Tab-separated table of C-alpha atoms in Angstrom:
chain	number	residue	atom	x	y	z
L	9	MET	CA	-78.578	36.952	-71.770
L	10	PHE	CA	-81.427	35.164	-73.578
L	11	THR	CA	-84.538	37.334	-74.058
L	12	SER	CA	-88.059	36.035	-74.494
L	13	VAL	CA	-91.242	37.904	-75.128
L	14	LEU	CA	-93.849	36.102	-73.124
L	15	MET	CA	-97.545	36.550	-74.251
L	16	ILE	CA	-100.020	35.593	-71.534
L	17	GLU	CA	-103.734	35.981	-70.803
L	18	LYS	CA	-103.889	35.096	-67.081
L	19	PRO	CA	-101.427	35.172	-64.100
L	20	LEU	CA	-98.614	32.744	-64.277
L	21	THR	CA	-98.887	29.706	-61.924
L	22	PRO	CA	-95.808	28.373	-60.131
L	23	GLU	CA	-95.709	25.586	-62.633
L	24	ASP	CA	-95.723	28.063	-65.412
L	25	VAL	CA	-92.924	30.055	-63.971
L	26	GLU	CA	-90.794	26.898	-63.451
L	27	PHE	CA	-91.523	25.812	-66.984
L	28	VAL	CA	-90.599	29.053	-68.803
L	29	THR	CA	-87.607	29.845	-66.648
L	30	THR	CA	-85.968	26.442	-67.241
L	31	LEU	CA	-86.597	26.081	-70.926
L	32	HIS	CA	-82.991	27.139	-71.625
L	33	GLY	CA	-81.247	25.229	-68.898
L	34	ASP	CA	-78.924	27.274	-66.824
L	35	GLU	CA	-78.868	30.263	-69.153
L	36	THR	CA	-80.104	33.521	-67.580
L	37	VAL	CA	-83.345	34.581	-69.223
L	38	SER	CA	-84.936	38.043	-69.453
L	39	PHE	CA	-88.622	38.315	-70.061
L	40	VAL	CA	-90.830	41.003	-71.657
L	41	VAL	CA	-94.399	40.063	-70.721
L	42	LEU	CA	-97.398	41.167	-72.748
L	43	MET	CA	-100.508	40.559	-70.829
L	44	GLN	CA	-103.978	40.678	-72.356
L	45	PRO	CA	-107.003	39.669	-70.395
L	46	ARG	CA	-108.864	36.661	-71.650
L	47	GLY	CA	-112.058	38.575	-72.018
L	48	ASP	CA	-110.549	41.010	-74.491
L	49	GLN	CA	-108.873	38.574	-76.893
L	50	ALA	CA	-111.780	36.602	-78.567
L	51	ASP	CA	-115.500	36.816	-78.730
L	52	VAL	CA	-117.640	35.054	-76.162
L	53	LEU	CA	-118.857	32.426	-78.564
L	54	LEU	CA	-115.333	31.229	-79.501
L	55	ARG	CA	-114.378	30.994	-75.848
L	56	ALA	CA	-117.568	29.066	-75.026
L	57	ILE	CA	-116.857	26.588	-77.869
L	58	ASP	CA	-113.331	26.041	-76.513
L	59	ASP	CA	-114.715	25.466	-73.067
L	60	VAL	CA	-117.092	22.820	-74.427
L	61	ALA	CA	-114.317	21.227	-76.545
L	62	ILE	CA	-112.254	20.610	-73.319
L	63	GLY	CA	-115.285	19.420	-71.315
L	64	GLU	CA	-115.585	22.585	-69.211
L	65	LEU	CA	-119.366	23.018	-69.672
L	66	ARG	CA	-119.816	25.025	-66.513
L	67	ASP	CA	-117.174	27.503	-67.761
L	68	ALA	CA	-118.922	27.783	-71.109
L	69	THR	CA	-122.080	29.157	-69.446
L	70	ARG	CA	-120.017	31.825	-67.617
L	71	GLU	CA	-118.011	33.272	-70.571
L	72	GLY	CA	-120.387	36.270	-70.769
L	73	ASP	CA	-119.324	37.165	-67.266
L	74	GLU	CA	-115.678	37.553	-68.222
L	75	PRO	CA	-114.639	41.204	-67.713
L	76	GLU	CA	-113.773	43.206	-70.814
L	77	GLY	CA	-112.499	46.659	-71.701
L	78	LEU	CA	-111.930	49.031	-68.754
L	79	GLN	CA	-113.361	46.516	-66.306
L	80	ALA	CA	-110.626	44.038	-67.302
L	81	ARG	CA	-107.691	46.614	-66.923
L	82	GLN	CA	-107.242	46.474	-63.077
L	83	PRO	CA	-107.298	42.623	-62.768
L	84	ALA	CA	-104.975	42.473	-65.722
L	85	GLU	CA	-102.543	44.858	-64.136
L	86	LEU	CA	-102.645	42.861	-60.883
L	87	ALA	CA	-102.155	39.538	-62.828
L	88	LEU	CA	-99.128	41.109	-64.644
L	89	GLU	CA	-97.522	42.331	-61.482
L	90	HIS	CA	-98.025	38.977	-59.888
L	91	SER	CA	-96.430	37.284	-62.872
L	92	LEU	CA	-93.475	39.672	-63.149
L	93	ALA	CA	-92.855	39.230	-59.413
L	94	ALA	CA	-92.894	35.444	-59.763
L	95	LEU	CA	-90.428	35.513	-62.683
L	96	ARG	CA	-88.084	37.844	-60.723
L	97	ALA	CA	-88.295	35.587	-57.676
L	98	HIS	CA	-87.171	32.754	-59.894
L	99	GLY	CA	-84.037	34.693	-60.857
L	100	SER	CA	-85.089	36.244	-64.189
L	101	GLU	CA	-85.296	39.766	-65.260
L	102	ALA	CA	-88.808	40.723	-66.144
L	103	THR	CA	-90.691	43.716	-67.476
L	104	GLY	CA	-93.965	44.072	-69.208
L	105	HIS	CA	-97.293	45.779	-69.802
L	106	VAL	CA	-100.939	45.175	-70.253
L	107	VAL	CA	-101.986	45.376	-73.849
L	108	GLU	CA	-105.163	47.288	-74.545
L	109	GLU	CA	-105.528	46.189	-78.149
L	110	HIS	CA	-104.545	42.823	-79.600
L	111	PRO	CA	-100.947	42.133	-78.589
L	112	LEU	CA	-99.924	41.029	-82.017
L	113	ASP	CA	-100.241	44.660	-83.171
L	114	HIS	CA	-97.289	45.488	-80.862
L	115	LEU	CA	-95.371	42.308	-81.017
L	116	LYS	CA	-92.973	43.152	-83.788
L	117	VAL	CA	-92.057	46.446	-82.179
L	118	VAL	CA	-91.503	44.718	-78.740
L	119	VAL	CA	-89.389	41.934	-80.309
L	120	ASP	CA	-87.257	44.543	-82.197
L	121	ASP	CA	-86.837	46.908	-79.319
L	122	SER	CA	-85.926	44.234	-76.834
L	123	GLY	CA	-83.720	42.275	-79.148
L	124	ALA	CA	-85.734	39.209	-78.287
L	125	ASP	CA	-84.419	35.789	-79.167
L	126	GLU	CA	-87.811	34.128	-79.140
L	127	VAL	CA	-91.569	34.557	-78.513
L	128	ILE	CA	-93.356	32.289	-76.039
L	129	VAL	CA	-97.151	32.175	-76.250
L	130	LEU	CA	-98.488	30.753	-73.008
L	131	THR	CA	-102.268	30.401	-73.068
L	132	GLU	CA	-105.120	28.103	-72.425
L	133	PRO	CA	-106.140	26.041	-75.404
L	134	HIS	CA	-108.096	27.906	-78.032
L	135	TYR	CA	-109.210	25.039	-80.326
L	136	VAL	CA	-111.269	26.960	-82.765
L	137	GLU	CA	-108.642	29.692	-83.320
L	138	GLU	CA	-105.875	27.069	-83.521
L	139	PHE	CA	-107.785	24.962	-86.064
L	140	PHE	CA	-107.965	28.055	-88.368
L	141	HIS	CA	-104.554	29.201	-87.482
L	142	ARG	CA	-105.935	32.456	-85.990
L	143	ASP	CA	-104.413	31.870	-82.496
L	144	TRP	CA	-101.564	34.123	-81.276
L	145	ALA	CA	-98.742	31.733	-82.030
L	146	SER	CA	-99.804	30.973	-85.609
L	147	ARG	CA	-100.255	34.609	-86.386
L	148	ALA	CA	-97.043	35.698	-84.580
L	149	ARG	CA	-94.991	33.334	-86.787
L	150	HIS	CA	-95.823	35.523	-89.735
L	151	LYS	CA	-94.930	38.805	-87.986
L	152	VAL	CA	-91.597	38.308	-86.262
L	153	GLY	CA	-88.182	37.051	-87.300
L	154	VAL	CA	-87.607	34.952	-84.181
L	155	PRO	CA	-88.860	31.374	-83.202
L	156	VAL	CA	-92.387	31.309	-81.697
L	157	LEU	CA	-93.078	28.565	-79.114
L	158	LYS	CA	-96.672	27.698	-78.250
L	159	LEU	CA	-97.199	26.403	-74.693
L	160	PHE	CA	-100.355	25.601	-72.720
L	161	ALA	CA	-100.696	27.383	-69.389
L	162	HIS	CA	-101.204	25.199	-66.308
L	163	ASN	CA	-104.544	25.423	-64.446
L	164	GLU	CA	-104.574	27.075	-61.038
């Protein structure tokens, strides 16, 4: 069985589930999902700049409203459960947890413990972080001994 560590920041859409579960053809895939709420992963200014860069001006003005810390925990747990259920419904094994701190701090341990074959980073575009190679995928490539695939999440 092929094992992927899937790093996400929001619930998987049906398109996301279809995409990640079919990346390896007919091979059965097991997922270990690390979920971190969008509000906890970068500062408000960087998220607002990203919104402006992709033309989402209305979203840029609402970045300060994104829940963080303990307020983000319950929605993140619900998003994780939704995502795990969707992966399982598509025929994959799936486990995971919400990451309180930056998920890269735990990534190497999760990859080693699960015997993962790859890491898939599935997020919205983060242009500022990507430009400076501070995004999850760029940083993960220096931490794990498996391939790291960067994919953009589908909009709801």
